[in-house]
Short mmCIF file of C-alpha atoms in Angstrom, two decimals:
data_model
loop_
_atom_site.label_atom_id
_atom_site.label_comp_id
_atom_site.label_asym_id
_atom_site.label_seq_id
_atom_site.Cartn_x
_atom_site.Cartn_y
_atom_site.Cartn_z
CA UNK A 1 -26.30 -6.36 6.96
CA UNK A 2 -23.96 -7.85 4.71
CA UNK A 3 -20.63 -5.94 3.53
CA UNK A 4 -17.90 -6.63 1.62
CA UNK A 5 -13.97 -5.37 1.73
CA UNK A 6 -11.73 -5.47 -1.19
CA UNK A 7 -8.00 -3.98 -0.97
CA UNK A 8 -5.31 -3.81 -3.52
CA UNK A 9 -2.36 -1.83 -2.70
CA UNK A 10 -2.32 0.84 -6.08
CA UNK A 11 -4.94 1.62 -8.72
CA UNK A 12 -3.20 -0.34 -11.53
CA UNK A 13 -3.76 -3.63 -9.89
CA UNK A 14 -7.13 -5.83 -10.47
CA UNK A 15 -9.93 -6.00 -8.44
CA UNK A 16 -11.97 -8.12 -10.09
CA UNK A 17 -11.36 -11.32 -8.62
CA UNK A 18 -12.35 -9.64 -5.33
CA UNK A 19 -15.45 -8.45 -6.65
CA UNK A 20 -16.24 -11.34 -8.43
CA UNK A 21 -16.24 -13.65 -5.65
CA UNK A 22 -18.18 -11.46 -3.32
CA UNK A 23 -20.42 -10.77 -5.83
CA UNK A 24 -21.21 -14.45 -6.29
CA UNK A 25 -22.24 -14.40 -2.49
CA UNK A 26 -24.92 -12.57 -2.76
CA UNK A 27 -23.48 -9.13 -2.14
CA UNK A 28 -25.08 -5.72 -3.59
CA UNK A 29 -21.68 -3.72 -4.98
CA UNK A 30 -23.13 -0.93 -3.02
CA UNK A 31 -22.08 -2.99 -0.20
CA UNK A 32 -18.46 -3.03 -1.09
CA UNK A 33 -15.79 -1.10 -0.03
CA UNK A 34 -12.64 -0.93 -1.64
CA UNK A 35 -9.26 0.97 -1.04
CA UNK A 36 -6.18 0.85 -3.34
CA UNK A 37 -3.67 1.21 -0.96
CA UNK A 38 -1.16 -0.88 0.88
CA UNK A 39 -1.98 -3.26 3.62
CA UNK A 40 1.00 -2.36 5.89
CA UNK A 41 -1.57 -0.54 8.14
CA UNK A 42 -5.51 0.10 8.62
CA UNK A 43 -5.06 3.83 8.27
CA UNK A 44 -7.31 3.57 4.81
CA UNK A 45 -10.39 5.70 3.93
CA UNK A 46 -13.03 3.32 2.97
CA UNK A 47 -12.15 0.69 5.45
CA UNK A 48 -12.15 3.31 8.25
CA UNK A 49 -16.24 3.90 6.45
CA UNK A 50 -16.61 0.25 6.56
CA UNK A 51 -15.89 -0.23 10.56
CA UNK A 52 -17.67 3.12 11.09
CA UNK A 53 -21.10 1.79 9.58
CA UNK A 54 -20.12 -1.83 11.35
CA UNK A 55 -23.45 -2.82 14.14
CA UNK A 56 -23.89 -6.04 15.75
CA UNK A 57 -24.67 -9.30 14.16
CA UNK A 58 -23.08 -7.42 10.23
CA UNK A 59 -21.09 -9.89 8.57
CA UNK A 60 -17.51 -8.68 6.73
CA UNK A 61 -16.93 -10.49 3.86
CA UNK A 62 -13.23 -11.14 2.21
CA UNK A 63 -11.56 -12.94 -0.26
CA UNK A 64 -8.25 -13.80 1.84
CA UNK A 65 -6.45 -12.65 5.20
CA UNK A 66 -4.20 -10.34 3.39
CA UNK A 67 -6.52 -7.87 2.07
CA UNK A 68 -7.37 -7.15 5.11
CA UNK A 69 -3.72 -6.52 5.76
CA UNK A 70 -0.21 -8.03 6.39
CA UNK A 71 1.13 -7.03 9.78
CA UNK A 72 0.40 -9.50 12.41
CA UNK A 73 -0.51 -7.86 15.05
CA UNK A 74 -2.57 -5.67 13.60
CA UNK A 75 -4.59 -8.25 12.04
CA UNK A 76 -5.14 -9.55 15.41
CA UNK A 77 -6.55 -6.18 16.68
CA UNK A 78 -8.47 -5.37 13.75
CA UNK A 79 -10.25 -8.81 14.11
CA UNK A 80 -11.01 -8.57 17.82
CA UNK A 81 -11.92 -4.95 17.46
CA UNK A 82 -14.94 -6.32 14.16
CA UNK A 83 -15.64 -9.61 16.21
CA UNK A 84 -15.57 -8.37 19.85
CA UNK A 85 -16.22 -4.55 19.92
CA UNK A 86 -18.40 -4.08 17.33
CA UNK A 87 -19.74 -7.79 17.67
CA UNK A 88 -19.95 -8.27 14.11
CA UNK A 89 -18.93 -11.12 12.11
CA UNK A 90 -16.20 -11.70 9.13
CA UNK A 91 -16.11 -14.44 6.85
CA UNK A 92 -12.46 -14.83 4.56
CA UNK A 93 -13.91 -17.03 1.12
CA UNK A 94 -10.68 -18.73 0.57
CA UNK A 95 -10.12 -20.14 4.21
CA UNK A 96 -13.84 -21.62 5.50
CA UNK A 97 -12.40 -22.07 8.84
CA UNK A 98 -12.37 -18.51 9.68
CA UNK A 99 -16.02 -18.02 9.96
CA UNK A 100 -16.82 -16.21 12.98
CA UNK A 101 -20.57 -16.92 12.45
CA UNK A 102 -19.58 -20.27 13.12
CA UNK A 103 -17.20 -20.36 16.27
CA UNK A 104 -19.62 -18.84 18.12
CA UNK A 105 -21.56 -21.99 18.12
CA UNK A 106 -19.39 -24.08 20.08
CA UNK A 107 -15.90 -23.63 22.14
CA UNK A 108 -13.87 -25.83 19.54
CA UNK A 109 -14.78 -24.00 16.61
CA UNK A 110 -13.66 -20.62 18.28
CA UNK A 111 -10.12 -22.11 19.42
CA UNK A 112 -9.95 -23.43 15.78
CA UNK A 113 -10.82 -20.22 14.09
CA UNK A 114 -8.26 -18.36 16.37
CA UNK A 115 -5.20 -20.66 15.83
CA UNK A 116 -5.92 -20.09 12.13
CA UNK A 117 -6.24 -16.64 11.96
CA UNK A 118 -3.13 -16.41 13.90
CA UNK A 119 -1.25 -18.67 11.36
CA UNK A 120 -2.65 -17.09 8.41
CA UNK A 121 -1.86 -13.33 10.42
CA UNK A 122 1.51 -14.57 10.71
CA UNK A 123 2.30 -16.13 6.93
CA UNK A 124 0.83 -12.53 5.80
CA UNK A 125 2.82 -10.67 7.79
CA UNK A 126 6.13 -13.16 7.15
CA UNK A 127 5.58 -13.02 3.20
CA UNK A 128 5.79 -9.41 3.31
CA UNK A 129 8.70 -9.26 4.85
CA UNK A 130 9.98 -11.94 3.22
CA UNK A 131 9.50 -9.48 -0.08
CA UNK A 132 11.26 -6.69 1.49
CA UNK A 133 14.35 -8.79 1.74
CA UNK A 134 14.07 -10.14 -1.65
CA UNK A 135 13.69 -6.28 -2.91
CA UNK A 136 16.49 -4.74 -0.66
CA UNK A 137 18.90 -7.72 -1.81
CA UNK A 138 17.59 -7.38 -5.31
CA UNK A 139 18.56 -3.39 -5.29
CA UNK A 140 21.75 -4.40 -3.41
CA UNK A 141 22.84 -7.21 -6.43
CA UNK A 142 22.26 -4.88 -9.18
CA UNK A 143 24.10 -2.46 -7.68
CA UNK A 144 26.78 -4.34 -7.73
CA UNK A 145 26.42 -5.28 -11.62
CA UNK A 146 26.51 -1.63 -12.15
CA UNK A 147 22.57 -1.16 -12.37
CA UNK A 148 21.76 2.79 -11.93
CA UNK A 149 18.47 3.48 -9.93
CA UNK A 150 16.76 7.15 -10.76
CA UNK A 151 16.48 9.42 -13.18
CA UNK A 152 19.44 9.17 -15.85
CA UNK A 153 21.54 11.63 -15.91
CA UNK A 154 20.62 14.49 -18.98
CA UNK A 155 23.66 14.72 -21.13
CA UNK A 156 25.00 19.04 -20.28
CA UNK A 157 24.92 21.20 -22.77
CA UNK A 158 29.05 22.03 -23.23
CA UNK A 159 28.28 25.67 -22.25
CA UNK A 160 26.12 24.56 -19.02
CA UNK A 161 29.24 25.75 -16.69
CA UNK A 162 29.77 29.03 -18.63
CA UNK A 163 25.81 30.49 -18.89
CA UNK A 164 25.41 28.88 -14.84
CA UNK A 165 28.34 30.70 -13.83
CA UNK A 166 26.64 33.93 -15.54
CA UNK A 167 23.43 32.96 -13.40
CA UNK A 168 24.93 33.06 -10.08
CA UNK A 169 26.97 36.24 -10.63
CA UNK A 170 23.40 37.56 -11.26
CA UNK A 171 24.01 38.37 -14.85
CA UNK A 172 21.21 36.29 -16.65
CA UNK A 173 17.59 35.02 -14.86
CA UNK A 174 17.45 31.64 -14.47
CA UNK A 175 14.53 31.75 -17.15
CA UNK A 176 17.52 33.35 -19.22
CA UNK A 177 19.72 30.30 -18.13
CA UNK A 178 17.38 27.72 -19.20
CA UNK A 179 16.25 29.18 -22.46
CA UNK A 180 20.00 29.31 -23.18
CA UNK A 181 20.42 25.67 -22.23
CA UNK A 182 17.23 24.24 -23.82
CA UNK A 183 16.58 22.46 -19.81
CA UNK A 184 13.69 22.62 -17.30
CA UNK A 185 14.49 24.90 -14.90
CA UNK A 186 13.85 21.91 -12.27
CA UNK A 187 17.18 20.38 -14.20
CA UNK A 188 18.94 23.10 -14.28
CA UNK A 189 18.36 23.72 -10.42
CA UNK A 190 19.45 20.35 -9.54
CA UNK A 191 22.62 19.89 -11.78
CA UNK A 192 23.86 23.78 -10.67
CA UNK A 193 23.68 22.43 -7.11
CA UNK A 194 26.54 19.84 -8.44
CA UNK A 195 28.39 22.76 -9.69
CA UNK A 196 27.72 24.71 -6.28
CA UNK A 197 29.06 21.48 -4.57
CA UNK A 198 32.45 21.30 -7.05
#
């Protein structure tokens, strides 16, 4: 049986390509699984289905290494646990050399296949990380320029200290409070904590 595996990491992103591609291979869309969720592990619904239903001699399809995820090492599991434990076989469209229906066939084509999965394991694994620098240093820079991250602060209404002051000496309810202010009472919550803190 032939199945195919399609991951983006949130529902906004495309999946198309994915589909597309495996689509063009032959494969029923009955036959796909996809998650939208992040690649950082393999704790994901409908790939958990996926290796559930996996018997011997199945064939995973993919587009590329990373949608089946981007930390190393578990890459490396994940393929020995399709390929050895469940002794099925995964083919990854945009990189022909890992075939695991062909490096069975002879020793070469196994070392081959392994030395590129490991490469391509690794680049995954290196380009996210690689991101999470460029992010953290990104957040760190615009700091710096002044950038504000979160909500923007609501502008208080001038008598904000006056009616929360009547609020916590148990005069007014807070629905009382925020009716007063014209704010959510999740706003008014959070910005009387500031006043708590003061």
């Amino acid at each position: 049986m032939k199945y195919g595996y399609v991951r983006v990491s949130t529902a906004q992103q495309h999946i198309d390509r994915q589909i597309d591609a495996l689509l063009e291979l032959g494969l029923d869309k009955s036959s796909i699984y996809i998650d939208y969720e992040s690649g950082k592990d393999f704790n994901r619904k409908n790939y958990k289905k996926l290796i559930r239903k996996l018997k011997k001699d199945d064939l995973v399809i993919i587009k590329s290494i990373d949608r089946l995820g981007r930390d190393y090492n578990m890459i490396i599991d994940e393929w020995r646990l399709i390929t050895k434990e469940k002794e099925a076989d995964i083919m990854v469209i945009d990189m022909p050399l890992l075939d695991t229906r062909i490096e069975g066939k002879n020793l070469v084509g196994k070392f081959i296949s392994d030395i590129v999965l490991q490469v391509l394991s690794f680049v995954a694994q290196n380009e996210r990380e690689t991101m999470r620098v460029r992010q953290a240093e990104g957040i760190k820079t615009a700091k710096a320029r002044g950038v504000k991250f979160g909500r923007p602060r609501i502008t208080l209404p001038n008598n904000f200290e006056i009616v929360a002051r009547q609020y916590l000496n148990k005069k007014i309810t807070n629905k009382k409070a925020c009716e007063i202010l014209g704010m959510t009472r999740g706003s008014f919550f959070r910005y009387l904590k500031e006043l708590e803190i003061k």
